[in-house]
Coordinates of C-alpha atoms and ligand atoms in Angstrom, one line a residue:
M117 CA 18.6 -67.4 245.8
A118 CA 17.1 -65.9 248.9
E119 CA 17.8 -62.2 249.6
P120 CA 20.7 -61.6 251.9
V121 CA 19.8 -61.1 255.6
R122 CA 20.4 -57.4 256.3
I123 CA 22.3 -56.9 259.5
G124 CA 23.1 -53.9 261.7
I125 CA 25.7 -53.8 264.4
I126 CA 25.0 -51.7 267.6
G127 CA 28.3 -51.1 269.5
A128 CA 31.3 -51.5 267.2
G129 CA 34.0 -52.3 269.8
G130 CA 35.9 -55.5 270.7
I131 CA 33.3 -58.2 270.4
A132 CA 31.7 -56.7 267.3
N133 CA 35.0 -56.6 265.5
G134 CA 36.4 -59.8 267.0
A135 CA 33.4 -62.1 266.7
H136 CA 30.1 -60.8 265.2
I137 CA 31.3 -59.1 262.1
P138 CA 33.7 -61.9 261.2
G139 CA 30.9 -64.4 262.0
Y140 CA 28.5 -62.7 259.6
K141 CA 31.2 -62.3 256.9
A142 CA 31.8 -66.1 257.2
Q143 CA 28.2 -66.5 256.0
G144 CA 29.2 -65.1 252.6
A145 CA 26.4 -63.9 250.3
A146 CA 23.7 -65.1 252.8
V147 CA 24.3 -61.9 254.8
E148 CA 24.9 -58.2 254.2
I149 CA 26.2 -56.2 257.1
A150 CA 24.4 -53.0 256.0
A151 CA 25.3 -50.6 258.9
C152 CA 26.9 -50.1 262.2
A153 CA 26.2 -47.6 265.0
D154 CA 28.5 -46.6 267.9
V155 CA 28.2 -43.6 270.2
N156 CA 31.8 -43.1 269.4
R157 CA 31.7 -42.0 265.8
A158 CA 35.4 -42.6 265.1
T159 CA 34.9 -46.3 266.3
A160 CA 31.9 -46.7 263.9
E161 CA 33.8 -45.1 261.0
R162 CA 36.9 -47.3 261.7
T163 CA 34.9 -50.5 261.8
A164 CA 32.9 -49.6 258.7
A165 CA 36.1 -48.7 256.7
Q166 CA 37.8 -51.9 257.8
H167 CA 34.9 -54.2 256.9
G168 CA 33.3 -52.3 254.0
I169 CA 30.1 -51.5 255.8
R170 CA 28.2 -48.7 254.0
G171 CA 26.0 -47.2 256.7
V172 CA 27.7 -45.5 259.6
Y173 CA 25.8 -44.0 262.6
E174 CA 26.4 -42.5 265.9
S175 CA 22.8 -43.2 267.1
Y176 CA 21.3 -46.6 266.8
D177 CA 17.8 -45.0 266.7
D178 CA 18.8 -43.3 263.5
M179 CA 20.2 -46.5 262.1
L180 CA 17.1 -48.4 262.9
Q181 CA 14.9 -45.7 261.4
R182 CA 16.9 -45.2 258.1
E183 CA 18.1 -48.7 257.2
R184 CA 15.8 -51.6 256.4
L185 CA 17.4 -54.1 258.7
D186 CA 16.2 -57.7 259.2
A187 CA 18.3 -58.2 262.3
V188 CA 20.8 -56.6 264.7
S189 CA 23.7 -57.7 266.9
I190 CA 23.9 -55.7 270.1
C191 CA 27.5 -55.4 271.3
T192 CA 27.4 -52.5 273.7
P193 CA 28.3 -52.5 277.4
N194 CA 25.7 -54.3 279.5
K195 CA 23.9 -51.1 280.7
F196 CA 22.8 -50.4 277.1
H197 CA 21.6 -53.9 276.2
A198 CA 18.0 -53.5 277.4
P199 CA 17.3 -50.1 275.7
A200 CA 19.0 -51.2 272.5
V201 CA 17.2 -54.5 272.4
I202 CA 13.8 -52.8 272.9
A203 CA 14.5 -50.2 270.3
A204 CA 15.6 -52.8 267.7
L205 CA 12.5 -55.1 268.4
R206 CA 10.2 -52.1 268.1
A207 CA 11.9 -51.4 264.7
G208 CA 10.9 -54.9 263.7
C209 CA 14.4 -56.4 263.9
H210 CA 15.4 -59.9 265.1
V211 CA 18.0 -59.5 267.8
L212 CA 21.2 -61.2 268.9
C213 CA 22.2 -59.5 272.1
E214 CA 25.6 -60.1 273.7
K215 CA 25.8 -61.7 277.1
P216 CA 24.7 -61.0 279.8
P217 CA 21.2 -60.4 278.5
A218 CA 20.8 -57.5 280.8
I219 CA 21.8 -56.2 284.2
T220 CA 18.5 -56.8 286.1
A221 CA 15.7 -59.3 286.0
A222 CA 13.2 -56.5 285.4
E223 CA 15.1 -55.5 282.2
A224 CA 15.1 -59.2 281.1
R225 CA 11.3 -59.4 281.6
E226 CA 10.8 -56.1 279.7
M227 CA 12.9 -57.4 276.8
A228 CA 11.1 -60.7 276.7
A229 CA 7.7 -59.0 276.7
E230 CA 8.8 -56.7 273.9
A231 CA 10.0 -59.7 271.8
E232 CA 6.7 -61.4 272.3
K233 CA 4.8 -58.3 271.3
A234 CA 7.0 -57.8 268.2
G235 CA 6.9 -61.4 267.2
R236 CA 10.7 -61.3 266.6
I237 CA 13.6 -63.5 267.7
L238 CA 15.5 -62.4 270.8
T239 CA 18.5 -64.5 271.5
F240 CA 21.8 -64.1 273.3
G241 CA 25.5 -64.4 272.8
F242 CA 26.1 -67.5 274.9
M243 CA 28.6 -69.0 272.4
F244 CA 29.7 -71.8 274.8
R245 CA 26.3 -73.4 274.2
F246 CA 27.5 -74.0 270.6
S247 CA 30.7 -75.7 271.7
P248 CA 31.0 -79.4 271.0
E249 CA 31.4 -80.0 274.7
V250 CA 28.2 -78.3 275.9
Q251 CA 26.4 -79.9 272.9
A252 CA 27.7 -83.3 273.9
A253 CA 26.7 -82.9 277.6
K254 CA 23.2 -81.7 276.5
R255 CA 22.8 -84.9 274.3
Y256 CA 23.8 -87.1 277.2
Q257 CA 21.3 -85.3 279.5
T258 CA 18.5 -85.4 276.8
A259 CA 19.1 -89.2 276.3
G260 CA 18.7 -89.8 280.0
A261 CA 22.3 -91.0 280.4
L262 CA 23.0 -88.7 283.4
G263 CA 19.8 -89.5 285.3
E264 CA 18.6 -86.6 287.3
I265 CA 21.2 -83.9 287.7
Y266 CA 21.0 -82.7 291.3
T267 CA 24.4 -81.2 292.1
G268 CA 27.2 -79.4 290.4
R269 CA 30.0 -76.9 290.4
V270 CA 30.4 -73.9 288.1
T271 CA 33.9 -72.4 287.8
A272 CA 34.9 -69.2 286.0
V273 CA 38.1 -68.1 287.7
R274 CA 41.0 -66.0 286.7
R275 CA 44.0 -65.4 289.0
R276 CA 45.1 -62.1 287.4
G277 CA 42.6 -61.4 284.7
I278 CA 41.1 -57.9 285.2
P279 CA 40.6 -56.5 281.7
A280 CA 42.5 -53.2 281.4
W281 CA 40.4 -52.2 278.4
G282 CA 36.7 -51.4 278.0
V283 CA 34.4 -50.8 280.9
F284 CA 34.6 -54.3 282.6
T285 CA 35.6 -52.7 286.0
S286 CA 32.5 -50.4 286.2
K287 CA 29.6 -51.6 288.3
E288 CA 27.5 -48.8 286.8
L289 CA 28.1 -49.8 283.1
Q290 CA 28.4 -53.6 283.5
G291 CA 26.3 -54.4 286.5
G292 CA 29.1 -56.2 288.2
G293 CA 32.4 -58.0 287.7
P294 CA 33.3 -61.6 287.1
L295 CA 29.9 -63.0 288.1
I296 CA 28.0 -61.1 285.4
D297 CA 30.9 -61.1 282.9
I298 CA 32.4 -64.6 282.9
G299 CA 30.5 -66.5 285.6
V300 CA 27.4 -65.9 283.5
H301 CA 28.9 -68.0 280.6
M302 CA 29.5 -71.1 282.7
L303 CA 26.3 -70.6 284.7
D304 CA 24.3 -70.5 281.5
A305 CA 26.1 -73.6 280.2
A306 CA 25.3 -75.5 283.4
L307 CA 21.6 -74.4 283.4
F308 CA 21.3 -75.3 279.7
V309 CA 22.5 -78.8 280.3
M310 CA 20.2 -79.1 283.4
G311 CA 17.2 -77.9 281.4
Y312 CA 17.1 -74.5 283.0
P313 CA 15.5 -75.4 286.4
E314 CA 13.4 -72.8 288.3
P315 CA 15.7 -71.0 290.8
A316 CA 14.5 -70.9 294.4
S317 CA 17.1 -69.1 296.5
V318 CA 20.7 -68.1 296.6
S319 CA 23.4 -67.4 299.1
G320 CA 26.2 -65.2 297.6
V321 CA 29.4 -63.6 298.9
T322 CA 31.5 -61.1 297.0
H323 CA 34.9 -59.5 297.9
T324 CA 36.7 -56.5 296.5
R325 CA 40.2 -56.7 298.1
L326 CA 42.8 -56.6 295.3
G327 CA 41.2 -55.0 292.2
N328 CA 40.8 -51.7 294.0
Q329 CA 44.6 -51.6 295.0
P330 CA 47.4 -50.4 292.7
P331 CA 48.1 -53.3 290.2
G332 CA 51.1 -55.5 290.9
V333 CA 51.8 -58.1 288.2
A334 CA 49.1 -57.4 285.6
P335 CA 49.4 -59.8 282.6
W336 CA 46.3 -58.3 281.1
G337 CA 47.6 -54.7 281.5
A338 CA 47.4 -52.2 284.3
W339 CA 43.8 -51.5 285.1
K340 CA 42.7 -48.2 286.7
H341 CA 42.3 -49.3 290.3
Q342 CA 40.8 -46.0 291.3
D343 CA 37.8 -46.7 289.0
Y344 CA 37.4 -50.4 290.0
T345 CA 33.9 -50.7 291.4
V346 CA 33.1 -54.4 290.8
E347 CA 33.8 -57.6 292.8
D348 CA 37.1 -59.4 292.6
V349 CA 35.5 -62.7 293.6
C350 CA 32.1 -64.2 294.0
N351 CA 31.0 -67.5 295.6
A352 CA 27.4 -68.7 295.6
L353 CA 25.2 -71.6 296.4
I354 CA 22.2 -71.6 294.1
R355 CA 19.1 -73.7 295.1
F356 CA 16.4 -74.8 292.6
T357 CA 12.8 -75.6 293.3
N358 CA 13.4 -79.2 292.1
G359 CA 15.9 -79.7 294.9
A360 CA 19.1 -79.4 292.8
A361 CA 21.9 -77.1 293.8
L362 CA 25.0 -75.5 292.2
L363 CA 28.1 -74.1 293.7
L364 CA 29.5 -71.2 291.8
E365 CA 33.0 -69.8 292.0
T366 CA 34.1 -66.8 289.9
S367 CA 37.0 -64.3 290.0
F368 CA 38.8 -61.6 288.0
I369 CA 41.7 -61.6 290.5
A370 CA 42.5 -64.0 293.4
N371 CA 45.5 -65.8 294.9
I372 CA 44.6 -69.2 293.5
E373 CA 46.4 -71.8 291.6
P374 CA 45.1 -71.9 288.0
M375 CA 45.7 -68.7 286.0
E376 CA 42.3 -69.4 284.4
E377 CA 39.6 -72.0 284.5
M378 CA 36.2 -72.1 282.8
N379 CA 34.4 -75.3 283.6
V380 CA 31.2 -77.0 284.7
R381 CA 30.9 -80.3 286.6
L382 CA 27.4 -81.8 287.0
S383 CA 26.5 -84.9 288.8
G384 CA 23.4 -86.9 288.1
T385 CA 21.9 -90.1 289.5
K386 CA 23.3 -92.2 286.7
A387 CA 26.5 -90.4 285.7
G388 CA 28.3 -87.1 285.9
V389 CA 29.9 -84.8 283.3
K390 CA 32.7 -82.3 283.1
L391 CA 32.6 -79.9 280.1
F392 CA 36.3 -79.2 279.5
P393 CA 37.7 -81.6 278.4
F394 CA 34.4 -83.3 277.9
S395 CA 34.3 -86.2 280.4
V396 CA 31.8 -88.6 281.7
F397 CA 32.1 -90.2 285.2
R398 CA 30.2 -93.3 286.1
E399 CA 30.2 -96.8 287.5
E400 CA 30.2 -99.7 285.0
H401 CA 30.5 -103.4 285.4
G402 CA 31.7 -102.9 289.0
T403 CA 34.3 -100.4 288.0
I404 CA 34.5 -96.6 288.5
V405 CA 35.3 -95.2 285.1
N406 CA 36.1 -91.8 283.5
E407 CA 35.4 -91.5 279.8
Q408 CA 36.7 -88.7 277.6
A409 CA 35.8 -87.8 274.0
A410 CA 38.5 -89.1 271.7
W411 CA 37.7 -86.4 269.2
Q412 CA 35.7 -83.2 269.1
P413 CA 35.1 -81.0 266.0
S414 CA 37.3 -77.9 265.9
G415 CA 35.8 -74.5 264.9
N416 CA 34.9 -71.1 266.3
N417 CA 31.9 -71.1 268.7
H418 CA 31.1 -67.4 267.9
H419 CA 30.9 -68.3 264.2
R420 CA 28.6 -71.2 265.1
E421 CA 26.4 -68.9 267.2
I422 CA 26.2 -66.3 264.4
A423 CA 25.5 -69.0 261.7
H424 CA 22.7 -70.4 263.9
F425 CA 21.2 -66.9 264.4
V426 CA 21.1 -66.3 260.7
Q427 CA 19.4 -69.6 260.2
A428 CA 16.9 -68.7 262.9
V429 CA 16.2 -65.4 261.2
R430 CA 15.5 -67.4 258.0
G431 CA 13.1 -69.5 260.0
Q432 CA 15.2 -72.7 259.5
V433 CA 16.0 -73.4 263.2
A434 CA 14.7 -72.3 266.6
P435 CA 17.0 -70.0 268.6
L436 CA 19.1 -71.9 271.2
S437 CA 18.9 -69.4 274.0
T438 CA 15.5 -67.8 274.8
P439 CA 14.2 -64.8 276.7
E440 CA 12.5 -67.0 279.3
E441 CA 15.9 -68.6 280.1
A442 CA 17.4 -65.1 280.2
I443 CA 14.9 -64.1 282.9
R444 CA 15.8 -67.1 285.1
L445 CA 19.5 -66.3 284.6
Q446 CA 19.1 -62.7 285.5
R447 CA 17.0 -63.5 288.6
I448 CA 19.9 -65.7 289.8
I449 CA 22.6 -63.1 289.1
E450 CA 20.6 -60.3 290.7
A451 CA 19.8 -62.4 293.7
I452 CA 23.4 -63.3 294.2
Y453 CA 24.4 -59.6 294.3
R454 CA 21.5 -58.9 296.6
S455 CA 22.4 -61.7 298.9
A456 CA 26.1 -60.6 299.1
E457 CA 24.9 -57.1 299.9
A458 CA 22.5 -58.3 302.6
G459 CA 24.9 -60.9 304.1
R460 CA 22.2 -63.6 304.0
S461 CA 20.4 -66.0 301.7
V462 CA 17.6 -64.5 299.6
D463 CA 14.8 -65.8 297.3
A464 CA 15.8 -65.7 293.6
Ligands
NAD698 N1 30.5 -63.6 274.2 C1 31.7 -63.2 274.7 O1 32.6 -64.1 274.8 C2 32.0 -61.8 274.9 C3 33.3 -61.4 274.9 C4 33.5 -60.0 275.2 C5 32.5 -59.1 275.4 N2 31.2 -59.6 275.4 C6 30.1 -58.7 275.6 O2 30.0 -57.7 274.6 C7 29.6 -56.5 275.0 C8 30.6 -55.4 274.6 O3 31.9 -55.8 275.0 P1 33.2 -55.3 274.2 O4 34.3 -56.1 274.8 O5 32.9 -55.3 272.8 O6 33.3 -53.8 274.7 P2 34.0 -52.6 274.0 O7 34.1 -51.5 275.0 O8 35.2 -53.0 273.2 O9 32.9 -52.1 272.9 C9 31.6 -51.6 273.2 C10 31.3 -50.5 272.2 O10 30.0 -50.1 272.4 C11 30.0 -48.7 272.2 N3 28.8 -48.1 272.9 C12 28.6 -47.8 274.2 N4 27.4 -47.3 274.4 C13 26.7 -47.4 273.2 C14 25.4 -47.1 272.8 N5 24.5 -46.6 273.7 N6 25.1 -47.2 271.5 C15 26.0 -47.7 270.6 N7 27.2 -48.0 271.0 C16 27.6 -47.9 272.2 C17 31.3 -48.2 272.7 O11 31.6 -46.9 272.2 C18 32.2 -49.3 272.3 O12 32.8 -49.0 271.0 C19 29.4 -56.6 276.6 O13 28.1 -56.8 276.9 C20 30.2 -57.9 276.9 O14 29.7 -58.6 278.0 C21 30.9 -60.9 275.1

């Protein structure tokens, strides 16, 4: 049997414990989680004790130097993705970095260049790509069943969904609010199905009106409004060089109807799709019809993502999400924030 893939975890908080470590453990003997590193030593120790991880580090540089790792998962706040990715690639590791890939397009470019130089895999935690719905939409698109996709709507809204934990309300540590945290998931899913078209320009608007006020009803816990430096809401029109356009709507907090909606609707010249629940919209035999999947496989998308990463490290499959796509995605996100700041459309 092949040697187990030796994994290191950088950042041992919520997503590491909730998704990455269980995902690797689900791989059984194919994987050994050899070490974890967290700037908060107590967090690293707690995680290691809970999961039987031998190596415990405060500094990921020490971990990368001392352990012979094949690959790492990067699960730190967004600000530390780029430096951790670059350090891991330089240490010869394959890298699965949580979403968003980075905060800026420049960081994404630097990470991509480093992966190229190191000849290692760099892929990202866009677990929705592994969902049966996104996979189905991609198969329809690849088969030509949608025609040319030229318009769509990307939705990632919460009515009262400001995380009261972690650093999700810090512009400095996360790079922004709902756009870079949850909007990025649905935007990536839409772009993936569309074939990642080249962005041309964006017009973005952000508002911070409620998150910086003392919390009223807070189903996700009372956040620290004094430290709230990200947007509540972001709307954007994204234009692509192929003429296609997407409307994006994302929020942590807004006075809207659904408590939460994560979805993508895309319309092509032959048919349209909605991701959740997976639906196809078209005209057939003189009738306007909606079709829905009668069955979709169940399962955990994080586990699917981790299983795919391990297979990619073994050279059995190609990574699903690439550094080149990450650059396009970060260009769009950065341009939306720039446009909102400038109060006008900007090139992406
Ligand atoms: N794919 C998803 O659905 C999903 C869900 C949640 C979070 N995330 C992403 O995962 C990342 C982490 O989020 P989280 O919810 O786990 O946050 P978290 O705050 O629970 O955990 C982050 C951990 O990183 C540690 N850390 C900070 N700086 C570090 C550094 N320089 N080196 C090592 N460790 C460091 C912190 O001490 C903390 O334990 C974010 O990028 C977030 O966007 C993805």
